[in-house]
CSV table of C-alpha atoms in Angstrom, one decimal:
chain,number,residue,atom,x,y,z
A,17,UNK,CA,0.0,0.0,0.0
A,18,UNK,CA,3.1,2.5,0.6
A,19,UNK,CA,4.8,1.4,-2.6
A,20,UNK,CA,1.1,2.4,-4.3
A,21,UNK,CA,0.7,5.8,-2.5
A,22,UNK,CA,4.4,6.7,-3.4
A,23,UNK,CA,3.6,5.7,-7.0
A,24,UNK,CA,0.6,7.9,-7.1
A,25,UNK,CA,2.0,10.7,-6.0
A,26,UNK,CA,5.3,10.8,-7.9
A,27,UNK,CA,6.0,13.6,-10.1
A,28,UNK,CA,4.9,13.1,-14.3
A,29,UNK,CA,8.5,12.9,-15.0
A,30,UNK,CA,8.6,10.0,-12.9
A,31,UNK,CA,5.3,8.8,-13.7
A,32,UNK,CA,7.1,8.5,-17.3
A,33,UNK,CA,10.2,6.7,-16.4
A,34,UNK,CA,7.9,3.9,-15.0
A,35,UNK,CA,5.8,3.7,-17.9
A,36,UNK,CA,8.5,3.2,-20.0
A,37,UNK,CA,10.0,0.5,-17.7
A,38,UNK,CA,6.3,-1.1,-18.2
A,39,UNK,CA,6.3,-0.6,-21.9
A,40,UNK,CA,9.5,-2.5,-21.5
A,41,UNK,CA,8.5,-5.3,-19.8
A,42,UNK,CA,5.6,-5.6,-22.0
A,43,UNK,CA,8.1,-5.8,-25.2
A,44,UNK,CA,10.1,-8.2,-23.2
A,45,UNK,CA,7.0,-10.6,-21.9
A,46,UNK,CA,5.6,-10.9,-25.6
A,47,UNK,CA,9.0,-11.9,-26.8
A,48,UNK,CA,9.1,-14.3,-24.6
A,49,UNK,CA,5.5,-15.5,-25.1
A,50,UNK,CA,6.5,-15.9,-29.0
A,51,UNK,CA,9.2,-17.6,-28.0
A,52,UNK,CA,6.8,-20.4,-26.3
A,53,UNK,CA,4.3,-20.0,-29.5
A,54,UNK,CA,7.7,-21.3,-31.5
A,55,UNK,CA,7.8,-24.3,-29.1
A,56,UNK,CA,4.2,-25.1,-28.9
A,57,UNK,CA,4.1,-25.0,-32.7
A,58,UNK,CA,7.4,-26.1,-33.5
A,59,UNK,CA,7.7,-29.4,-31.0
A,60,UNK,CA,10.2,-31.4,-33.4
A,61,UNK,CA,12.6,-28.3,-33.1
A,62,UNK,CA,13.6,-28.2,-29.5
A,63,UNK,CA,17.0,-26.7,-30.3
A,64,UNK,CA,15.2,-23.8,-32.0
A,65,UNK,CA,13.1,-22.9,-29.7
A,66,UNK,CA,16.4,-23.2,-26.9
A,67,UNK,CA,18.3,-20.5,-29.3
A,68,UNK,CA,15.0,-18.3,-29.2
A,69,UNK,CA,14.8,-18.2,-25.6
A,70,UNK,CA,18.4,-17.6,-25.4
A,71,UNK,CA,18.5,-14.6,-28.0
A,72,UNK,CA,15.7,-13.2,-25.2
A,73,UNK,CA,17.8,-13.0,-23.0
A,74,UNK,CA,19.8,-9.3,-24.3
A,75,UNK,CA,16.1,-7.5,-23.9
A,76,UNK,CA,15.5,-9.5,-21.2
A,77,UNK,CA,18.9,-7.7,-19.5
A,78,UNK,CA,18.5,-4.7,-21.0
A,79,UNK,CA,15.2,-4.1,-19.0
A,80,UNK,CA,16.4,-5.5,-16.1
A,81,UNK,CA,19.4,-2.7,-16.6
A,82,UNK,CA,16.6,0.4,-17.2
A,83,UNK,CA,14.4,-0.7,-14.1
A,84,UNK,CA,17.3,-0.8,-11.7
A,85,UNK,CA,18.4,3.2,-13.2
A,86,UNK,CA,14.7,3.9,-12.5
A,87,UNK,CA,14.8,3.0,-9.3
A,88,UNK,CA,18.2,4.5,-8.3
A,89,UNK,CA,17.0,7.6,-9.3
A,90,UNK,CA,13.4,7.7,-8.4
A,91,UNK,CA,13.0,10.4,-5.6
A,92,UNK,CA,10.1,8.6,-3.6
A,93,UNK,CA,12.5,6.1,-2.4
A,94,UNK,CA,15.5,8.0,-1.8
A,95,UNK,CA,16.7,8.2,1.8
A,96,UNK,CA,16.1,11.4,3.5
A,97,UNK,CA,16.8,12.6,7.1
A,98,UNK,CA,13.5,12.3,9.7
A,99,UNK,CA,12.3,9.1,7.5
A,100,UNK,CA,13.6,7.0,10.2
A,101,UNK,CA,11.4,7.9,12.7
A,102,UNK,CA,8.2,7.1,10.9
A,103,UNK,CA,9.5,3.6,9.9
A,104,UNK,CA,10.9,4.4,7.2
A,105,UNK,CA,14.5,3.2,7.5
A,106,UNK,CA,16.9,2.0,4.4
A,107,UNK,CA,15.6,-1.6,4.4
A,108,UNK,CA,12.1,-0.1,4.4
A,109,UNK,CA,12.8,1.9,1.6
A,110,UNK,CA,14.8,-0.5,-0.5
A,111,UNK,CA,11.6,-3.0,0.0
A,112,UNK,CA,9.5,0.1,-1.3
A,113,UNK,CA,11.5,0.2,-4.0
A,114,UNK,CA,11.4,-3.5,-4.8
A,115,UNK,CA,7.9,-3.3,-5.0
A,116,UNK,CA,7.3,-0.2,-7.1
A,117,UNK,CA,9.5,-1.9,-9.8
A,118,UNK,CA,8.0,-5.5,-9.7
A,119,UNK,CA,4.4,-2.8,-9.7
A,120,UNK,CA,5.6,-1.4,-12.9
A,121,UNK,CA,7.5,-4.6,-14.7
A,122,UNK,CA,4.2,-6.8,-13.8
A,123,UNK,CA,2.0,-4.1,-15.2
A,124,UNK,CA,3.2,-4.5,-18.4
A,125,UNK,CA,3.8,-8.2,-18.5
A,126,UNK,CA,-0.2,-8.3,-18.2
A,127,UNK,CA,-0.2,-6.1,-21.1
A,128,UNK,CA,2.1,-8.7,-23.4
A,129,UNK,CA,0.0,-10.8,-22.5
A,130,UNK,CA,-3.0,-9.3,-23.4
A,131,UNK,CA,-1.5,-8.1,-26.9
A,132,UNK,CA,-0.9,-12.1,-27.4
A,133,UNK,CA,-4.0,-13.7,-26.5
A,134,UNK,CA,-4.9,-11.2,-29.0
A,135,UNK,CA,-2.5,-11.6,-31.5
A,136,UNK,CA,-3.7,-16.0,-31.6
A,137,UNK,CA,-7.4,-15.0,-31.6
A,138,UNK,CA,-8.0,-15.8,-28.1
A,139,UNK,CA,-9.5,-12.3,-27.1
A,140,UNK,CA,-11.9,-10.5,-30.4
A,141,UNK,CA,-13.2,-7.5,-30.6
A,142,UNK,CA,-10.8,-5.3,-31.4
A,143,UNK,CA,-8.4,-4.9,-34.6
A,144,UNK,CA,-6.4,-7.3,-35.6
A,145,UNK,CA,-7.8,-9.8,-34.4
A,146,UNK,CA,-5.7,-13.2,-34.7
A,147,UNK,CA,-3.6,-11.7,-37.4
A,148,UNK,CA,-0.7,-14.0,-36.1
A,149,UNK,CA,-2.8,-17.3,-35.1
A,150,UNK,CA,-0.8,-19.6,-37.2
A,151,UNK,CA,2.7,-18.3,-36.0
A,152,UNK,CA,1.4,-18.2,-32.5
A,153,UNK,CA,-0.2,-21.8,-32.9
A,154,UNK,CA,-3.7,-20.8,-32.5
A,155,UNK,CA,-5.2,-24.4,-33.3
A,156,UNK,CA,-2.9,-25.3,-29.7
A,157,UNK,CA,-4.2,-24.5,-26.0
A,158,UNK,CA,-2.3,-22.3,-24.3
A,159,UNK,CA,-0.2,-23.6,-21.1
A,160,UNK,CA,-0.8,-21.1,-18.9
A,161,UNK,CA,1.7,-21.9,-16.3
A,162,UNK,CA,4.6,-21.7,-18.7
A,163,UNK,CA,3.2,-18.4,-19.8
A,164,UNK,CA,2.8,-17.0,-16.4
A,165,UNK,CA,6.4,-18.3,-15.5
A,166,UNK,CA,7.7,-16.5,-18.4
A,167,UNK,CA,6.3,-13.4,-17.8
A,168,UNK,CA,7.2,-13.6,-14.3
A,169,UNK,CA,10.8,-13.6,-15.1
A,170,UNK,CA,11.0,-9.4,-15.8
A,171,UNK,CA,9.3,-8.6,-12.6
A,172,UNK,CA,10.9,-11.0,-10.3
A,173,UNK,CA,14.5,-10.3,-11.7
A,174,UNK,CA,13.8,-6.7,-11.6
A,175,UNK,CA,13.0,-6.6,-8.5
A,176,UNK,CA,15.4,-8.5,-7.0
A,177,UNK,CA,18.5,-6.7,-8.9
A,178,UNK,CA,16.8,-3.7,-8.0
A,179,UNK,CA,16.5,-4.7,-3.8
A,180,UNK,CA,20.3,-6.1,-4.5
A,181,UNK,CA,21.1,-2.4,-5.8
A,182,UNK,CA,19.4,-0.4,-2.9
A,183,UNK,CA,20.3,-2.7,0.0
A,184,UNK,CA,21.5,-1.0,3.2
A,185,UNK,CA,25.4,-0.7,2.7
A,186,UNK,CA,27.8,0.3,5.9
A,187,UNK,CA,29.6,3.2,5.1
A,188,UNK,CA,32.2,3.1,7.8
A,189,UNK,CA,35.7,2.5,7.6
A,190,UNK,CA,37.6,-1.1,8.2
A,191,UNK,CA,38.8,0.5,11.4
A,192,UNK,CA,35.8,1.6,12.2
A,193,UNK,CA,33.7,-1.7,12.1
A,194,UNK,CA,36.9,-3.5,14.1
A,195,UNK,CA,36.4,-0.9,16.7
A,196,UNK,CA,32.8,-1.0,16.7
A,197,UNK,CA,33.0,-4.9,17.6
A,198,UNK,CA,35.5,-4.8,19.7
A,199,UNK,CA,34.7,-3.9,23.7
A,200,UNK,CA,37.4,-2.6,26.5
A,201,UNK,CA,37.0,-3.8,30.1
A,202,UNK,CA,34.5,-3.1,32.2
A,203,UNK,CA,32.4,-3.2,29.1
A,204,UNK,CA,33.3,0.0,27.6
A,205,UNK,CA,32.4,0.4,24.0
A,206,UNK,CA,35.0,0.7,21.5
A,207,UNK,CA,38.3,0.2,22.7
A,208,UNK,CA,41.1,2.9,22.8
A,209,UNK,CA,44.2,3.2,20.7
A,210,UNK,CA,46.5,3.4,23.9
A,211,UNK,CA,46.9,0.0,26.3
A,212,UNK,CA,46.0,0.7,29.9
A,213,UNK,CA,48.2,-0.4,32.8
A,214,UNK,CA,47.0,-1.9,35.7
A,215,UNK,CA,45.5,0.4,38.2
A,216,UNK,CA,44.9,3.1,35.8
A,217,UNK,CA,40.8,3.1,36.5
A,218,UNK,CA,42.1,2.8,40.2
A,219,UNK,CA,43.4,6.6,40.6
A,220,UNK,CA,40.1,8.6,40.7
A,221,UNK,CA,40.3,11.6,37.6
A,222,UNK,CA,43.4,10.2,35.9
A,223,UNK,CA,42.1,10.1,32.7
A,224,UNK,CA,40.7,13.9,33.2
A,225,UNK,CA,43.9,15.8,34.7
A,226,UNK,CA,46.3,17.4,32.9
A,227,UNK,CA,50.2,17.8,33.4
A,228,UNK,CA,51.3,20.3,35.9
A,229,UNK,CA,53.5,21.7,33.6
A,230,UNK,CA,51.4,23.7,31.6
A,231,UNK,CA,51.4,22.1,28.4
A,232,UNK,CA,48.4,20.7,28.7
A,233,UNK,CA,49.3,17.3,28.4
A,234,UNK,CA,48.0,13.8,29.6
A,235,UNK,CA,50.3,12.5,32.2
A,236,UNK,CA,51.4,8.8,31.5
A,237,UNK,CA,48.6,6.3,31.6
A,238,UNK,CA,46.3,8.8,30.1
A,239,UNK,CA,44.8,8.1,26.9
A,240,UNK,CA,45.2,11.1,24.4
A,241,UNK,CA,41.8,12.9,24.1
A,242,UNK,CA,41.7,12.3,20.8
A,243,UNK,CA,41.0,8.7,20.6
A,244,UNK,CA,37.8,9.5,22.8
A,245,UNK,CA,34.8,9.0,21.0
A,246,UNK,CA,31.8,10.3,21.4
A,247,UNK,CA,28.6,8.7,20.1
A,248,UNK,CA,26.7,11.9,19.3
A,249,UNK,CA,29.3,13.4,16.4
A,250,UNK,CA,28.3,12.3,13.0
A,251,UNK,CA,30.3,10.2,11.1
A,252,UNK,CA,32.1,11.8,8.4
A,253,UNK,CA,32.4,8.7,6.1
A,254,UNK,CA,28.7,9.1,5.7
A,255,UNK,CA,29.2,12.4,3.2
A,256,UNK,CA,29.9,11.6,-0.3
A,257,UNK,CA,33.5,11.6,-1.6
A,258,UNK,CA,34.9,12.6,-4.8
A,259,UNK,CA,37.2,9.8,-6.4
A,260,UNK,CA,40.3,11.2,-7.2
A,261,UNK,CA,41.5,8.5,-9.0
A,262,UNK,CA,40.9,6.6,-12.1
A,263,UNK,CA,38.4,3.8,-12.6
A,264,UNK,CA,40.2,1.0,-12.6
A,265,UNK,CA,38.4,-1.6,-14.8
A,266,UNK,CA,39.9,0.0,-17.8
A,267,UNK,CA,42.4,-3.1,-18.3
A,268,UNK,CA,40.0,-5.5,-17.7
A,269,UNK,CA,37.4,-4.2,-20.0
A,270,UNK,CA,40.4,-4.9,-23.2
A,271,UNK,CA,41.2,-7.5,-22.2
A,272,UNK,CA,37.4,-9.1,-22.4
A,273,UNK,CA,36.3,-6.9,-25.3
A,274,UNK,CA,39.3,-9.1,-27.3
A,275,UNK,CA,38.1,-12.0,-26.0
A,276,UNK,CA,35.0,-11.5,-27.4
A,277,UNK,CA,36.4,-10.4,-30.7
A,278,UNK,CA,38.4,-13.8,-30.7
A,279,UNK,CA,35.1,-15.3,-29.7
A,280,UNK,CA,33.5,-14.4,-32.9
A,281,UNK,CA,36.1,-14.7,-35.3
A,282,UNK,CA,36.2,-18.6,-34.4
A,283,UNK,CA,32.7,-18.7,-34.4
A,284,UNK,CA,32.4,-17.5,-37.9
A,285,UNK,CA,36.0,-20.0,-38.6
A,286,UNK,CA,33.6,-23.5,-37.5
A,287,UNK,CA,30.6,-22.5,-38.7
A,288,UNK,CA,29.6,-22.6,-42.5
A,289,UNK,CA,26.1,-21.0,-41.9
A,290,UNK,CA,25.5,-17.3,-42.2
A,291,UNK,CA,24.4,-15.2,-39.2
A,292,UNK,CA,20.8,-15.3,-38.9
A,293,UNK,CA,18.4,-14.3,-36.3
A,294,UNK,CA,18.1,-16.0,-34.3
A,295,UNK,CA,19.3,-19.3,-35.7
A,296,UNK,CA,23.3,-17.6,-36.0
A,297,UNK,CA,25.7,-20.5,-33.7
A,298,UNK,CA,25.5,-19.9,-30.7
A,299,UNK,CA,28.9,-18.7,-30.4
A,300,UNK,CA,28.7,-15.2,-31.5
A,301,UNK,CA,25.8,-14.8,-28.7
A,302,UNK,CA,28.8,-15.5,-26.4
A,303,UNK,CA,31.3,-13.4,-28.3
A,304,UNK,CA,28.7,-10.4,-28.2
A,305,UNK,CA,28.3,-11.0,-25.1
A,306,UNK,CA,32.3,-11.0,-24.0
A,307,UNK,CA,32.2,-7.6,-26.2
A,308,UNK,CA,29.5,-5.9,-24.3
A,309,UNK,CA,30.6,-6.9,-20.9
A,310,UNK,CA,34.1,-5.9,-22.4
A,311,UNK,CA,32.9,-2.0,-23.2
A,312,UNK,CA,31.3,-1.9,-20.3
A,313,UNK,CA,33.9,-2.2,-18.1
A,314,UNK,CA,35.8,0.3,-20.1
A,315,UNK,CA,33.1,2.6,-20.1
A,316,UNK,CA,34.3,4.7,-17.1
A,317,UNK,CA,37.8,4.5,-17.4
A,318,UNK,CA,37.5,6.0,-21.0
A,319,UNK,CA,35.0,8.7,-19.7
A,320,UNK,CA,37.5,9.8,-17.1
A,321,UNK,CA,39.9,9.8,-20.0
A,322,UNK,CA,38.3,12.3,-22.0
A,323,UNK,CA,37.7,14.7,-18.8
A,324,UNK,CA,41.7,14.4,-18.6
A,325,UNK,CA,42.3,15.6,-21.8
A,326,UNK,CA,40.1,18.2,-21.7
A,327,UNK,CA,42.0,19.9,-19.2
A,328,UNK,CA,45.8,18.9,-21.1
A,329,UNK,CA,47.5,21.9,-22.8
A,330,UNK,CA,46.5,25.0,-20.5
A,331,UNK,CA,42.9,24.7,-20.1
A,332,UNK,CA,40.9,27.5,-19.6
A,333,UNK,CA,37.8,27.9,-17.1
A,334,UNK,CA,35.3,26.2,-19.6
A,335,UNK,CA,37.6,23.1,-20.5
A,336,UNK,CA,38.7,23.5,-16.8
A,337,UNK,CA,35.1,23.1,-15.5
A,338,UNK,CA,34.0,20.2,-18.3
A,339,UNK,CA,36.9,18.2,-17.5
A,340,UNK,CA,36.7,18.2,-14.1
A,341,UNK,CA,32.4,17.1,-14.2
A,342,UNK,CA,33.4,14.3,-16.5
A,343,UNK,CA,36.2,12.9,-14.0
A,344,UNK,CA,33.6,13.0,-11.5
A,345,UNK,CA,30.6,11.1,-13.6
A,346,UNK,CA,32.7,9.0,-15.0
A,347,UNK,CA,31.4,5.8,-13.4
A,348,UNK,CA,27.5,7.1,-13.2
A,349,UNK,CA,28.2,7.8,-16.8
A,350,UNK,CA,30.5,5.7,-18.5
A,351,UNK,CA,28.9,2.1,-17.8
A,352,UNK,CA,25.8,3.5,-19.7
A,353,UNK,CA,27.8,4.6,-22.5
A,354,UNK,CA,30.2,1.7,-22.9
A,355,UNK,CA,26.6,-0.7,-23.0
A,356,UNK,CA,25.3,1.8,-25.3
A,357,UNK,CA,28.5,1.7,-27.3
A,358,UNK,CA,28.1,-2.2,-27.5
A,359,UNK,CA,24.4,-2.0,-28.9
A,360,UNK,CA,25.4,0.2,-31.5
A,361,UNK,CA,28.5,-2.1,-32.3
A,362,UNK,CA,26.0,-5.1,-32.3
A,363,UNK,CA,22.9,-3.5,-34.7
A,364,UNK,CA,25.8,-1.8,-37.1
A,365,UNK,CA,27.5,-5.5,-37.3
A,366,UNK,CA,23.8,-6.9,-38.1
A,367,UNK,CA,23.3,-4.4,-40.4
A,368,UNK,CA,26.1,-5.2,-42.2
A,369,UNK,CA,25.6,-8.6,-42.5
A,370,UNK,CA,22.0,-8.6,-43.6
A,371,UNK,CA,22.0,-9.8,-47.3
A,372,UNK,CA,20.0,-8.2,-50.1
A,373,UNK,CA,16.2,-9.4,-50.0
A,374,UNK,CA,17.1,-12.2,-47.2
A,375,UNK,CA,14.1,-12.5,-44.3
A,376,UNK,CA,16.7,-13.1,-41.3
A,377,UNK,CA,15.1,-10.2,-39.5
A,378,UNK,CA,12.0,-10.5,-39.3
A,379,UNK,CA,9.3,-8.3,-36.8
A,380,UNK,CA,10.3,-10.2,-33.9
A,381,UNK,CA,14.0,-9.2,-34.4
A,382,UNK,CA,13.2,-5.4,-35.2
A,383,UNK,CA,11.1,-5.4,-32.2
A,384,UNK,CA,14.0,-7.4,-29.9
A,385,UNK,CA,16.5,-4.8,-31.6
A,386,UNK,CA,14.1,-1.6,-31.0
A,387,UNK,CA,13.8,-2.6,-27.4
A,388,UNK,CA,17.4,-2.8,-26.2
A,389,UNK,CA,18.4,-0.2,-28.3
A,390,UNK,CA,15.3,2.0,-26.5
A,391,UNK,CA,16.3,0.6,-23.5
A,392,UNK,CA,20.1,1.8,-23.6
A,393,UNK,CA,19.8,4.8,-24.7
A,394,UNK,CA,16.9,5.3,-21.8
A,395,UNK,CA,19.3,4.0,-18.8
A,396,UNK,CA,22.2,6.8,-20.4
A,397,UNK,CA,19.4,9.6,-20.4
A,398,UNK,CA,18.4,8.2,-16.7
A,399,UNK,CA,21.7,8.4,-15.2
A,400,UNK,CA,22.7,11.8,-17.1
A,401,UNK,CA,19.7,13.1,-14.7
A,402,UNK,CA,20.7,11.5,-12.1
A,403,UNK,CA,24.0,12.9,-12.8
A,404,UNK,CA,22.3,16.6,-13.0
A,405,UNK,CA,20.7,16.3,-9.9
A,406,UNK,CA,24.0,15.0,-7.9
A,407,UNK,CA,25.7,18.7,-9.0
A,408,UNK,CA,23.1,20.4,-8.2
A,409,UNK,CA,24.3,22.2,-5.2
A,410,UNK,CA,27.9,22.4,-7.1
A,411,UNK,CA,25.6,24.0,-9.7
A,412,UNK,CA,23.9,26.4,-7.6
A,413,UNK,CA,27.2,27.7,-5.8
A,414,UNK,CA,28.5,28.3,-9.4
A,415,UNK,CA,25.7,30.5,-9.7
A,416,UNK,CA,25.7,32.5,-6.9
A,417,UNK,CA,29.2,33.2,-7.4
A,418,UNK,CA,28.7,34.9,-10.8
A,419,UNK,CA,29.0,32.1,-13.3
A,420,UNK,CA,27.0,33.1,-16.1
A,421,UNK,CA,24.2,30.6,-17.2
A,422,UNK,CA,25.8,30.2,-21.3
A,423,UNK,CA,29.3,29.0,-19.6
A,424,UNK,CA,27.0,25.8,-17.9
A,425,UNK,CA,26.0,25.2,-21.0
A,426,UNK,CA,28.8,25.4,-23.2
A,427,UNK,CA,30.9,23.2,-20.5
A,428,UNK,CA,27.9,20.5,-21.1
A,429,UNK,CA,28.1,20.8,-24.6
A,430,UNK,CA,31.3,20.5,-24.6
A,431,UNK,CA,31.7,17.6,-22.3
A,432,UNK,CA,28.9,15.8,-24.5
A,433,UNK,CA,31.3,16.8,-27.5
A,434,UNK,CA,34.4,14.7,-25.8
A,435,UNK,CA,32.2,11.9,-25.4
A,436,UNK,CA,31.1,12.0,-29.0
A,437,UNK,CA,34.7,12.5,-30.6
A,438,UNK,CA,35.9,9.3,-28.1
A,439,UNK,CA,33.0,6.8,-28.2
A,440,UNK,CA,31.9,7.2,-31.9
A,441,UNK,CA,35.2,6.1,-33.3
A,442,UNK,CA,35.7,3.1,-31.3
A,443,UNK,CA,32.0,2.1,-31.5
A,444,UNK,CA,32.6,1.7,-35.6
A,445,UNK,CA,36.2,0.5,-34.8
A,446,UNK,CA,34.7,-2.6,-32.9
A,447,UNK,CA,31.9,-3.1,-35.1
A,448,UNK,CA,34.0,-3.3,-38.4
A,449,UNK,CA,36.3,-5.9,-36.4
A,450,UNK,CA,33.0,-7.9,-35.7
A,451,UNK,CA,32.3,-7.9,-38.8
A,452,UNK,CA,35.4,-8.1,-40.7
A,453,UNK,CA,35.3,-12.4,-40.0
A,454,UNK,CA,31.4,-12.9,-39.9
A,455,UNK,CA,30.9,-11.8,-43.6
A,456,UNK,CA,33.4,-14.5,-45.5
């Protein structure tokens, strides 16, 4: 019932993120449901119908990816000071967020599967009426149970990567949590960085006087007042911190995008049949795959690239000020980009490779390759938001201290400009090298 009020009375441009998220499960859940038409009308053809299901797994993920940047940024569920004292504590809040998504992601799963009953003749009474009742296998009862468990799979996964995302994390140090678990004698909470002789408890004030001569400090025995702690002071570790360093996944993200290029090169070496969808060997599923995960994890590190060469060669305030943004969102921003990179890579490859009057892609393909393509680009629009609203304040100050309104914008446009100039290149560099051995 809280996840529903919060829903209600979320603002429209949150109100639209969820729909799309719905409108994604809903493109997901008929997929999926096609995928058991196949089966149901294709039972000699169990390997067919395995491949299907596995090709939905990319719009399956990509889904999964947009609902969890929905939720992370979704204001309704974000913690806030007070909340705690009306019961509304992290784990509260992640379960409210939990349930908002597996709200939305169920929402439209009843939706694909109203479109399909549709699509086989099932339901009449509105237009197109069983216009795909033989590719559906129409003349075949549906089993419901393998329907429902397919269209359970978006809201259940969703929901749990999203509750996985949001759970309560402790933000103190190693120290800290060693401390905090550790007890002096008598019971005393958190033990002291100085060992205490025998006796010192024994001489009354001795932890409370001061040297007689003057300099104010603790005689011997005396722990330092520093290493008291007090329960009341907040803990600075809870304040956000700005890395100062590079991600660090940049090597790692090579090293697995070349693995998936090797992937598919030896995929298109043992097989004989072209790439179709989605009867292509299996193979270059798993060597798209090692290419995605690849640009993903190289995402950031080449986002905090191009905010360092922004500021080489004597930058000025505005390269100055892009730069510097860009270091900071690089991981917010560049895991988005490097999956969005990888779609691109994968529809340009297909595209490629698509022969002259051939019916490899058919609707089902445009509409797999139209949902994680929508869904991508959706996630990097989320999370350059999210980014938006994290400067805020940094934002504001700039304001207040004279920063005219045309420099924010140029130090955007410019830092959307580095982006460009980096990730376009590469994005046709990897796709020709898909390519290059899949079209012999």
């Amino acid at each position: 019932m809280l996840a529903l009020r919060l829903t209600r009375g979320a603002k429209p441009a949150v109100q639209l993120r969820r729909l799309l998220v719905a409108m994604a499960a809903a493109g997901t859940g008929f997929l999926l449901l096609c995928t058991l038409g196949y089966a149901i009308s294709h039972p000699d053809d169990p390997r067919g119908s395995l491949l299907r299901l596995a090709w939905c797994l990319t719009p399956l993920a990509a889904t999964v990816y947009f609902a969890v940047a929905v939720a992370r940024t979704d204001p309704g569920t974000r913690p806030r000071p007070g909340l705690a004292a009306i019961g509304l504590g992290p784990t509260r809040l992640m379960a409210v967020s939990a349930a908002t998504t597996a709200l939305s992601c169920t929402l439209g799963s009843m939706l694909a599967l109203l479109f399909f009953l549709h699509l086989r003749g099932d339901l009449t009474g509105m237009p197109f009426d069983g216009a795909a009742a033989e590719f559906l296998a129409a003349d075949a009862s549906l089993p419901l149970p393998a329907a429902l468990t397919l269209l359970g799979l978006v809201p259940v996964i969703a929901s749990v990567a999203v509750a996985l995302v949001h759970r309560p994390k402790d933000t103190r140090t190693a120290a800290t949590r060693r401390a905090a678990r550790s007890y002096g004698r008598f019971g005393a909470y958190e033990r002291t960085g100085t060992r205490e002789t025998f006796g010192a408890y024994g001489r009354f004030g001795s932890r409370l006087r001061r040297g007689s001569d003057g300099t104010g400090q603790a005689r011997s025995g005396d722990a330092p007042p520093a290493q008291e702690s007090r329960t009341d002071d907040p803990d600075p570790h809870n304040l956000p911190e700005t890395p100062r360093e590079a991600p660090k996944d940049l090597p790692w993200g090579i090293a697995v995008l070349a693995a998936g290029l090797a992937v598919e090169a030896y995929a298109a070496e043992a097989s004989a049949t072209p790439l179709t969808f989605p009867g292509g060997p299996t193979p270059v599923l798993l060597g798209w795959l090692l290419t995605a995960v690849g640009l993903t994890l190289a995402g950031p590190g080449l986002t905090h690239l191009c905010g360092r060469l922004l500021q080489a060669v004597r930058p000025g305030a505005l390269r100055l000020l892009a730069g510097r943004v860009l270091m900071e969102e690089a991981t917010r921003i560049g895991r988005p980009l490097g999956v969005v990179c990888a779609v691109a890579s994968a529809t340009y490859t297909m595209a490629e490779l698509r022969h002259p009057g051939s019916d490899a892609f058919g609707p089902l393909t445009v509409l797999g390759a139209l949902l994680v393509t929508g869904c991508t680009v959706a996630t990097l629009l989320t999370a350059a938001v999210e980014a938006k609203h994290a400067r805020a304040d940094t934002t504001a100050a700039l304001l207040r201290l004279g920063a005219p309104a045309t420099m924010l914008r140029s130090a955007a446009a410019l830092r959307a400009g580095a982006v460009l100039v980096l990730f376009v290149p590469l994005t046709l560099f990897v796709a020709e090298l898909a390519a290059m051995p899949l079209a012999r």
